[in-house]
PDB file of N, CA and C in Angstrom:
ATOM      1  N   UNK A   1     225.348 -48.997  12.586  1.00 80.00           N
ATOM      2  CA  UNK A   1     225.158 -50.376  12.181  1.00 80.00           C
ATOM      3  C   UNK A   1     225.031 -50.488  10.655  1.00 80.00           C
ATOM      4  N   UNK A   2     224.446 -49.473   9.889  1.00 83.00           N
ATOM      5  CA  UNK A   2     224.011 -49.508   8.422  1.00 83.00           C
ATOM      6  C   UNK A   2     225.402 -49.413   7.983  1.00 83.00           C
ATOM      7  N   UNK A   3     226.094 -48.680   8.434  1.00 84.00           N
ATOM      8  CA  UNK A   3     227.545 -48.074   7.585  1.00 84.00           C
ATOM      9  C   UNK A   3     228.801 -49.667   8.061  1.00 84.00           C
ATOM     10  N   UNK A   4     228.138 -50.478   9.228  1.00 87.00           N
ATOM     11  CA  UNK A   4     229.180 -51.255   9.373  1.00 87.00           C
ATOM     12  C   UNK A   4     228.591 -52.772   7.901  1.00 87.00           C
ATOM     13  N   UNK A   5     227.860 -52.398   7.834  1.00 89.00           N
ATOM     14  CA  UNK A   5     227.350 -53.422   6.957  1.00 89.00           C
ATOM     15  C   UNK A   5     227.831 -52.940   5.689  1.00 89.00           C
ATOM     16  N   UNK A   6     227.967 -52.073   5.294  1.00 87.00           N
ATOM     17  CA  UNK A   6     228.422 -51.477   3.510  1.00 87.00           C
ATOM     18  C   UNK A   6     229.783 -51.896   4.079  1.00 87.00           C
ATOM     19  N   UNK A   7     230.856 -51.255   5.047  1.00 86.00           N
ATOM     20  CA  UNK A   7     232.073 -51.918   5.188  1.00 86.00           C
ATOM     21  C   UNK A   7     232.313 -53.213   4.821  1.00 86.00           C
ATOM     22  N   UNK A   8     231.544 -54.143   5.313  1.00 89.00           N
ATOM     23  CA  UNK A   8     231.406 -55.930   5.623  1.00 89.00           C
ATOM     24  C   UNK A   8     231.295 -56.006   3.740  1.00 89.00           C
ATOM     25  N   UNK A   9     230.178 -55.368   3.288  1.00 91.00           N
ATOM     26  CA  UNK A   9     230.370 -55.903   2.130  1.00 91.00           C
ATOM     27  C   UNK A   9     231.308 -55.474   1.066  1.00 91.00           C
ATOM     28  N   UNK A  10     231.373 -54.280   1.274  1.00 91.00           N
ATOM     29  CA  UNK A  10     232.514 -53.642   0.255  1.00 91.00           C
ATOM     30  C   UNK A  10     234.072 -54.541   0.713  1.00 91.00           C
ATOM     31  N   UNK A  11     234.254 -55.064   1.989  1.00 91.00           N
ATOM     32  CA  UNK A  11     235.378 -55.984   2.417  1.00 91.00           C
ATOM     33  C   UNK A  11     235.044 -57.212   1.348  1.00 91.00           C
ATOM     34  N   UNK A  12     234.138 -58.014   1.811  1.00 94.00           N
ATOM     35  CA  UNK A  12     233.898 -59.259   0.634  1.00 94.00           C
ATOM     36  C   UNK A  12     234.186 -58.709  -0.714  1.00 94.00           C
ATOM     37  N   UNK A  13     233.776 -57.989  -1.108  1.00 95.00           N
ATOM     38  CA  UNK A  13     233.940 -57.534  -2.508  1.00 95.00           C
ATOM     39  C   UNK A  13     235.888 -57.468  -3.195  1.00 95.00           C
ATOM     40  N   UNK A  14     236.000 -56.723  -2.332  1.00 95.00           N
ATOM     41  CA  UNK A  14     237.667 -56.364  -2.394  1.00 95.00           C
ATOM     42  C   UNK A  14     237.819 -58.064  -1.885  1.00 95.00           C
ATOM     43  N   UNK A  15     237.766 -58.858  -1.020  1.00 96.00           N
ATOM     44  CA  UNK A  15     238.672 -60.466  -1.346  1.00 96.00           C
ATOM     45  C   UNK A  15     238.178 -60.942  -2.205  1.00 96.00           C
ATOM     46  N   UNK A  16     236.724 -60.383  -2.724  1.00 97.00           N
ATOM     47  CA  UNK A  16     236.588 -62.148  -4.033  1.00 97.00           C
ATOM     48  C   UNK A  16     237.625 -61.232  -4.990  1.00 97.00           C
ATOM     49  N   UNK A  17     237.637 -59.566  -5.523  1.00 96.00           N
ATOM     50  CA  UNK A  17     238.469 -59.222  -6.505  1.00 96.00           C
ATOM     51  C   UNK A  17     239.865 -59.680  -6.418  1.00 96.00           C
ATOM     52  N   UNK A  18     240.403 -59.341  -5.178  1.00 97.00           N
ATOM     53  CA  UNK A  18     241.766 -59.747  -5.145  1.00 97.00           C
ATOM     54  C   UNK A  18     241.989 -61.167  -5.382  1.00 97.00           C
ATOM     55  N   UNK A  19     241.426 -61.461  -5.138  1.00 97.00           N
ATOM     56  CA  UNK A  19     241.792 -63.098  -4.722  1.00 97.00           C
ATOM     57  C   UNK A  19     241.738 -63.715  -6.481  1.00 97.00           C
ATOM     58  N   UNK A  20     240.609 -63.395  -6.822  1.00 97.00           N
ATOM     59  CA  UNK A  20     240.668 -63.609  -8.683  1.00 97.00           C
ATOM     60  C   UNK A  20     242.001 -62.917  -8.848  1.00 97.00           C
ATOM     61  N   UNK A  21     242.060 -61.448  -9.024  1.00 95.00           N
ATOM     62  CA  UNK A  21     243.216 -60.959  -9.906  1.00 95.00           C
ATOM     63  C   UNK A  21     244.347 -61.358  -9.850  1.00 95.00           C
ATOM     64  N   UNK A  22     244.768 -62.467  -8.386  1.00 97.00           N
ATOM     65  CA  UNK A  22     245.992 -62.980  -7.787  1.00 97.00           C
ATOM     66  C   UNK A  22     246.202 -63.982  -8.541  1.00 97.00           C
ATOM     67  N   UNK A  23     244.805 -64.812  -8.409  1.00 97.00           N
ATOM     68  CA  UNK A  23     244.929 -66.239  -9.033  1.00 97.00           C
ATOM     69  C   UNK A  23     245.039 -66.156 -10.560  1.00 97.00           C
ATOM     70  N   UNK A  24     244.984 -64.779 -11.339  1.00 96.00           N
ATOM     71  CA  UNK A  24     245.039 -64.663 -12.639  1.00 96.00           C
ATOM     72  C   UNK A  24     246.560 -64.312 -12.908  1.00 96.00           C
ATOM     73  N   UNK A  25     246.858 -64.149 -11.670  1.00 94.00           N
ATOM     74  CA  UNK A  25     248.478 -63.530 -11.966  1.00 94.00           C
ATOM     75  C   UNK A  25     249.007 -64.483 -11.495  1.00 94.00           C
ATOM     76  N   UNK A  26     248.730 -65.566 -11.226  1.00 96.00           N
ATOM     77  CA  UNK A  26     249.609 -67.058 -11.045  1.00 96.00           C
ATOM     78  C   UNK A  26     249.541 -66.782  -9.737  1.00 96.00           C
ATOM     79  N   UNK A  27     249.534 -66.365  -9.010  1.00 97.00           N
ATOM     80  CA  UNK A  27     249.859 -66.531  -7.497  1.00 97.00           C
ATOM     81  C   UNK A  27     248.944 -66.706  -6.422  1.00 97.00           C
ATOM     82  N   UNK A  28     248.384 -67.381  -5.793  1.00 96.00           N
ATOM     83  CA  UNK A  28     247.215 -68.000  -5.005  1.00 96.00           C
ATOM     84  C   UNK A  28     247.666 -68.204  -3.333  1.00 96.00           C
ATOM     85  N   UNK A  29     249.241 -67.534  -2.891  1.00 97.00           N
ATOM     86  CA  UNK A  29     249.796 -67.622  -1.478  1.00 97.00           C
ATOM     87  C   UNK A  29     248.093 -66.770  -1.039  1.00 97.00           C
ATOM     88  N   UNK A  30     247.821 -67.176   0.417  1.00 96.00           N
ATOM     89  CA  UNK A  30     246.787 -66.450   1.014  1.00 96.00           C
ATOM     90  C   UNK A  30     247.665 -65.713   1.724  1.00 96.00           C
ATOM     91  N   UNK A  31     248.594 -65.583   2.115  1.00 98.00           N
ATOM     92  CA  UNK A  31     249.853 -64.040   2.713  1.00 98.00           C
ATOM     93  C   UNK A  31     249.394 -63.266   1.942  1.00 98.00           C
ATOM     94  N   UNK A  32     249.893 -63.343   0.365  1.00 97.00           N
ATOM     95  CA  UNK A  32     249.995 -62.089  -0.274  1.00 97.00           C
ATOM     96  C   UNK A  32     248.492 -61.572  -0.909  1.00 97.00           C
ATOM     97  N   UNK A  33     247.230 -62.711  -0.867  1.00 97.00           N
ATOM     98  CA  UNK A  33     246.060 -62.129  -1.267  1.00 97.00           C
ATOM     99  C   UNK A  33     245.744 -61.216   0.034  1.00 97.00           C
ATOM    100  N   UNK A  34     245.907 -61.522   1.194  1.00 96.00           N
ATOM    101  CA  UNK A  34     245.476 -60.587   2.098  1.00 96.00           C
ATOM    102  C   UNK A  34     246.284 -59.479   2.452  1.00 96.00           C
ATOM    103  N   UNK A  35     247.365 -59.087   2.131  1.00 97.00           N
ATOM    104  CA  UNK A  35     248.443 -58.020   1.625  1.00 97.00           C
ATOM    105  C   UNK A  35     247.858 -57.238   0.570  1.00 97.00           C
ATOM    106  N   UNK A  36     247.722 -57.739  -0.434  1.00 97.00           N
ATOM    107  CA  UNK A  36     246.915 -56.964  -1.353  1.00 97.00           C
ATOM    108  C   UNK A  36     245.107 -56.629  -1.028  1.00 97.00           C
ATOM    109  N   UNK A  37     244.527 -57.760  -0.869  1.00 96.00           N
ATOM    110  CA  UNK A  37     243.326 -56.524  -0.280  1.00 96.00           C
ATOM    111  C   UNK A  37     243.601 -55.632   0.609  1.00 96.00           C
ATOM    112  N   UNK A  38     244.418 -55.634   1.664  1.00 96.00           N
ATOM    113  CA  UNK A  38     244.847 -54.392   2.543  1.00 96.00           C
ATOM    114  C   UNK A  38     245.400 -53.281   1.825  1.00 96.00           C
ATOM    115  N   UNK A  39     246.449 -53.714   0.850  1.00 96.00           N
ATOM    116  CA  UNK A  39     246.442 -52.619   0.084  1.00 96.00           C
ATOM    117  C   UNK A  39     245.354 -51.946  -0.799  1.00 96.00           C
ATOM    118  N   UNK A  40     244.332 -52.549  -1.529  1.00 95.00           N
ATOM    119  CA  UNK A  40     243.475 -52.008  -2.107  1.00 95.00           C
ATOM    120  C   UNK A  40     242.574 -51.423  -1.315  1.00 95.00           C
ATOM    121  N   UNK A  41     242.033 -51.981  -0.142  1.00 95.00           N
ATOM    122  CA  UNK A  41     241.464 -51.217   0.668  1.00 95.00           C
ATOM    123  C   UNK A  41     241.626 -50.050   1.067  1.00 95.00           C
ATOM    124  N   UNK A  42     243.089 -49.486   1.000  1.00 96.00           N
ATOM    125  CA  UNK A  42     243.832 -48.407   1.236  1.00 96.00           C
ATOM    126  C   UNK A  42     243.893 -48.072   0.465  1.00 96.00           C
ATOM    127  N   UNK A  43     243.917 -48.116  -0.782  1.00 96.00           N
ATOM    128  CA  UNK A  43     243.590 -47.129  -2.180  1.00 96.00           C
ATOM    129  C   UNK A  43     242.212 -46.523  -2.368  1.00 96.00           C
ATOM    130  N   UNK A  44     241.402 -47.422  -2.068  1.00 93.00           N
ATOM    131  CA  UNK A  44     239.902 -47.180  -1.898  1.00 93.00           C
ATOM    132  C   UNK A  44     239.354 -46.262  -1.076  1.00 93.00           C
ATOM    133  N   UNK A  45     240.053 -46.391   0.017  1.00 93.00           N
ATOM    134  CA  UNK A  45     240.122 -45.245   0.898  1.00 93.00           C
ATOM    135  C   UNK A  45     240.665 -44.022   0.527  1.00 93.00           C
ATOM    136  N   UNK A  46     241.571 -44.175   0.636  1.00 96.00           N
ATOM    137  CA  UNK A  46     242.168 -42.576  -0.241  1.00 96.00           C
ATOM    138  C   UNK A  46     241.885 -41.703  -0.786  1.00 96.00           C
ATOM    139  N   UNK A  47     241.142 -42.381  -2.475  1.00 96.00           N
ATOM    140  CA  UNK A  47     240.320 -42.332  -3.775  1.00 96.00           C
ATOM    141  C   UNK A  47     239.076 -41.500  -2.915  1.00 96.00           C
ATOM    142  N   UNK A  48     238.651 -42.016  -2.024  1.00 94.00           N
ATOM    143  CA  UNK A  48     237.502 -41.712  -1.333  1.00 94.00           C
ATOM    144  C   UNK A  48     237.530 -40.473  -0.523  1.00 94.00           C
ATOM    145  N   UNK A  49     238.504 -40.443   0.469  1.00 96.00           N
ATOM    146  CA  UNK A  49     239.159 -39.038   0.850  1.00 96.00           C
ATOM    147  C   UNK A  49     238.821 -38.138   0.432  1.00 96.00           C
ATOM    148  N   UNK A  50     239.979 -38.538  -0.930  1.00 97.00           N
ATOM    149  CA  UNK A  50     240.519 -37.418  -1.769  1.00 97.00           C
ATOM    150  C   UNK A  50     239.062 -36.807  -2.430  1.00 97.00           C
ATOM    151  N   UNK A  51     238.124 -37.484  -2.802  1.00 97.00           N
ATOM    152  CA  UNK A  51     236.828 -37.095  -3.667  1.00 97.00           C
ATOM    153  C   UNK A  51     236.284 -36.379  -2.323  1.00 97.00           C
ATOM    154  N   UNK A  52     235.853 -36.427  -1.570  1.00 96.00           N
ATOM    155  CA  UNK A  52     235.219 -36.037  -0.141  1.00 96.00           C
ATOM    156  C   UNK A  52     235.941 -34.425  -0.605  1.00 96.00           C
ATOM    157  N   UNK A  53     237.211 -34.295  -0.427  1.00 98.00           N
ATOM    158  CA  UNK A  53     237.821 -33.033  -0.360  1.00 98.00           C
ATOM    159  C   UNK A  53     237.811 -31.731  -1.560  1.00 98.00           C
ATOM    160  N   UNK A  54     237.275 -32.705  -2.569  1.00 98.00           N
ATOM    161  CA  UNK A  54     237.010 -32.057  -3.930  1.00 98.00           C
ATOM    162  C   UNK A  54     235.822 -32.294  -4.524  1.00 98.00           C
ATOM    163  N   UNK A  55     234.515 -31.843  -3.856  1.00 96.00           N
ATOM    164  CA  UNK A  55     233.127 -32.225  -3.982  1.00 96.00           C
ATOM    165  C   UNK A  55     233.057 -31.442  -5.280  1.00 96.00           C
ATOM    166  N   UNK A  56     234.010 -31.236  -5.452  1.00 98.00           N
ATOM    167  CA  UNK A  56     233.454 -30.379  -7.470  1.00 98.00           C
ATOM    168  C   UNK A  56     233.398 -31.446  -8.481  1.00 98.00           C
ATOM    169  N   UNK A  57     234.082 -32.189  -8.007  1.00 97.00           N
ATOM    170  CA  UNK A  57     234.494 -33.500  -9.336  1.00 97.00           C
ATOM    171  C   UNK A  57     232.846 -34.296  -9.078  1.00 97.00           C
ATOM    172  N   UNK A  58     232.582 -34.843 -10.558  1.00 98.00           N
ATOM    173  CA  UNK A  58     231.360 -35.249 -10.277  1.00 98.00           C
ATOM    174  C   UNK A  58     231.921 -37.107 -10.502  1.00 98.00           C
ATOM    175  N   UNK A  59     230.821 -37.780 -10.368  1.00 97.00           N
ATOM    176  CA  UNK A  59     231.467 -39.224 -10.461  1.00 97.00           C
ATOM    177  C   UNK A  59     232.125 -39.788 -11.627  1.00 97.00           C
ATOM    178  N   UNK A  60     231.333 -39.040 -12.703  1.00 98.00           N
ATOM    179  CA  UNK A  60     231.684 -39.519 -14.163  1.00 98.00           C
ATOM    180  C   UNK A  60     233.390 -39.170 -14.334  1.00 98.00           C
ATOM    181  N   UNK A  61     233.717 -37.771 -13.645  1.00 98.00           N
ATOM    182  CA  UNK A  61     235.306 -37.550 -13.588  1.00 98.00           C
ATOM    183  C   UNK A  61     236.085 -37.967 -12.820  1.00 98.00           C
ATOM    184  N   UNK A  62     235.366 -38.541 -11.831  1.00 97.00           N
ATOM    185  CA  UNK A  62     235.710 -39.332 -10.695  1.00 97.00           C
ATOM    186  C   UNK A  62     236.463 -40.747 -11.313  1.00 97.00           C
ATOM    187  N   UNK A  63     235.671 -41.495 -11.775  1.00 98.00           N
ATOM    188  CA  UNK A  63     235.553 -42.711 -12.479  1.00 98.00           C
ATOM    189  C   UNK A  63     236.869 -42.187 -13.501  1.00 98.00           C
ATOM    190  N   UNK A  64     236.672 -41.303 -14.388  1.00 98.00           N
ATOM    191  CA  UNK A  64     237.992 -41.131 -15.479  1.00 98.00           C
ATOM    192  C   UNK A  64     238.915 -40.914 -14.855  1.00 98.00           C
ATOM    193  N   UNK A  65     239.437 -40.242 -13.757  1.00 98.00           N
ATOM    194  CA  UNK A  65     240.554 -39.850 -12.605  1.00 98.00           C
ATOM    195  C   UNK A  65     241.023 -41.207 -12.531  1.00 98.00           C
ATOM    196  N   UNK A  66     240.318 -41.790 -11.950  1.00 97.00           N
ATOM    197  CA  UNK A  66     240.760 -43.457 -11.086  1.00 97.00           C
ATOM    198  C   UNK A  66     241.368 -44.417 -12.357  1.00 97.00           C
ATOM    199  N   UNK A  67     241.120 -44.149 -13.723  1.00 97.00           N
ATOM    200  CA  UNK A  67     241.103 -45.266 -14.757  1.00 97.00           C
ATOM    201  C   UNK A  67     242.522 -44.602 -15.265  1.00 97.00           C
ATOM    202  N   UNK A  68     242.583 -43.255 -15.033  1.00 97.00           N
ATOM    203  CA  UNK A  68     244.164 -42.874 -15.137  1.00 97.00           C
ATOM    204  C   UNK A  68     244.907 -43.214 -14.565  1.00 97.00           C
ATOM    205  N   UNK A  69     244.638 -42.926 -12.867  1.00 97.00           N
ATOM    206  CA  UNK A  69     245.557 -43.512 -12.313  1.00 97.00           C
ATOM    207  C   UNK A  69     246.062 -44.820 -11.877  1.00 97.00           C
ATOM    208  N   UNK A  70     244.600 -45.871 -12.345  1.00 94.00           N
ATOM    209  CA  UNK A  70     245.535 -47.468 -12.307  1.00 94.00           C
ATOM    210  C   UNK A  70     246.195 -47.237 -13.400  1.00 94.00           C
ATOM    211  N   UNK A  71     245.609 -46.530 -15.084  1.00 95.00           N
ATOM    212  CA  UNK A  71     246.374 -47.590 -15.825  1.00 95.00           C
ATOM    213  C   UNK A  71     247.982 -46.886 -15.778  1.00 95.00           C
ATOM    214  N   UNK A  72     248.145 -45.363 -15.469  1.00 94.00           N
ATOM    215  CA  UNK A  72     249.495 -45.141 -15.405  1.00 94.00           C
ATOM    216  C   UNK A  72     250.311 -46.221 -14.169  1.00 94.00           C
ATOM    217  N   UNK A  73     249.670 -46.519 -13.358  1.00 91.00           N
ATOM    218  CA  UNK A  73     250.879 -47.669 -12.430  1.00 91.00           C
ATOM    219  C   UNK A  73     250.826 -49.006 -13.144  1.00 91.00           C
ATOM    220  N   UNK A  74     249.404 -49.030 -13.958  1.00 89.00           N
ATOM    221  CA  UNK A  74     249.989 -50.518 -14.711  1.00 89.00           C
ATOM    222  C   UNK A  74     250.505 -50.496 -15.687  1.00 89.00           C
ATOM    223  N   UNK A  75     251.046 -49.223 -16.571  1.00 92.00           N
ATOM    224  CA  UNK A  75     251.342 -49.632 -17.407  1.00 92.00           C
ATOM    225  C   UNK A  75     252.599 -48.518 -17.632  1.00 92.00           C
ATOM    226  N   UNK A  76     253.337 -48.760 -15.851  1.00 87.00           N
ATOM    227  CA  UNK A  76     254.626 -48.214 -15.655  1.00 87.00           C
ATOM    228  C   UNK A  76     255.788 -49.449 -15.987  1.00 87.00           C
ATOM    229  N   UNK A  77     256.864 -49.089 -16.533  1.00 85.00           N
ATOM    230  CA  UNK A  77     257.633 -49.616 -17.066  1.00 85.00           C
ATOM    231  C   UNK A  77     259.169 -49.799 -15.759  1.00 85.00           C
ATOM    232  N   UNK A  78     258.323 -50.870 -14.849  1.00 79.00           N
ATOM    233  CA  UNK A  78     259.165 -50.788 -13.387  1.00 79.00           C
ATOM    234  C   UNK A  78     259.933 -52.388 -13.589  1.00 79.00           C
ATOM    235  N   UNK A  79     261.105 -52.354 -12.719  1.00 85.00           N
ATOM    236  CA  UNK A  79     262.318 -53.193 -13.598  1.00 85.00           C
ATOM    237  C   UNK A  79     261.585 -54.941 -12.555  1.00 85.00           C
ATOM    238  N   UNK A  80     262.182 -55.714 -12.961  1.00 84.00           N
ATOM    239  CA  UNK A  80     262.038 -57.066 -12.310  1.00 84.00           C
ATOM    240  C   UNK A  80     262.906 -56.850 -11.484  1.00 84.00           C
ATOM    241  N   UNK A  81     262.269 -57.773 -10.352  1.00 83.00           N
ATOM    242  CA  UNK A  81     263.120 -57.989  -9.084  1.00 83.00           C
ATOM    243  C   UNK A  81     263.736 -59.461  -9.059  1.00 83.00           C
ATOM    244  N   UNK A  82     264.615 -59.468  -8.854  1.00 77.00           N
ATOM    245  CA  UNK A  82     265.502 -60.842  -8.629  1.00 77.00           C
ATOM    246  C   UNK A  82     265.169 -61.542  -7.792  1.00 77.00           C
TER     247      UNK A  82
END
């Protein structure tokens, strides 16, 4: 019951973020805000995994890991779609 409650909130957390970062990126469809929290949720997960499997990394490298790997996808040079 304790662990379904951190879910519940870490869920709220991920829609108020998405839902801002959408509406900052012009786009406010509720399709694609709930597409994207599913996707972030699934990054979050992962991130989480992956640290589980490599209990050497401490959080502080944890935290620098993760800030690499958004900003290399944000600040990949991927073409427009038509």
């Amino acid at each position: 019951e304790e662990l379904a409650g951190y879910v519940s909130r870490i869920t709220v957390l991920a829609e108020e973020g998405v839902s801002e970062l959408m509406h900052l990126a012009g786009n406010d469809d509720q399709l694609d805000i709930s597409a994207m929290t599913a996707v972030w949720m699934s990054i979050v997960d992962a991130l989480v995994t992956w640290w589980l499997e490599h209990l050497d990394q401490t959080a502080d490298q944890m935290a620098d890991r993760c800030a690499r790997l958004f900003l290399a996808v944000a600040s990949a040079d991927v073409p427009e779609i038509d």
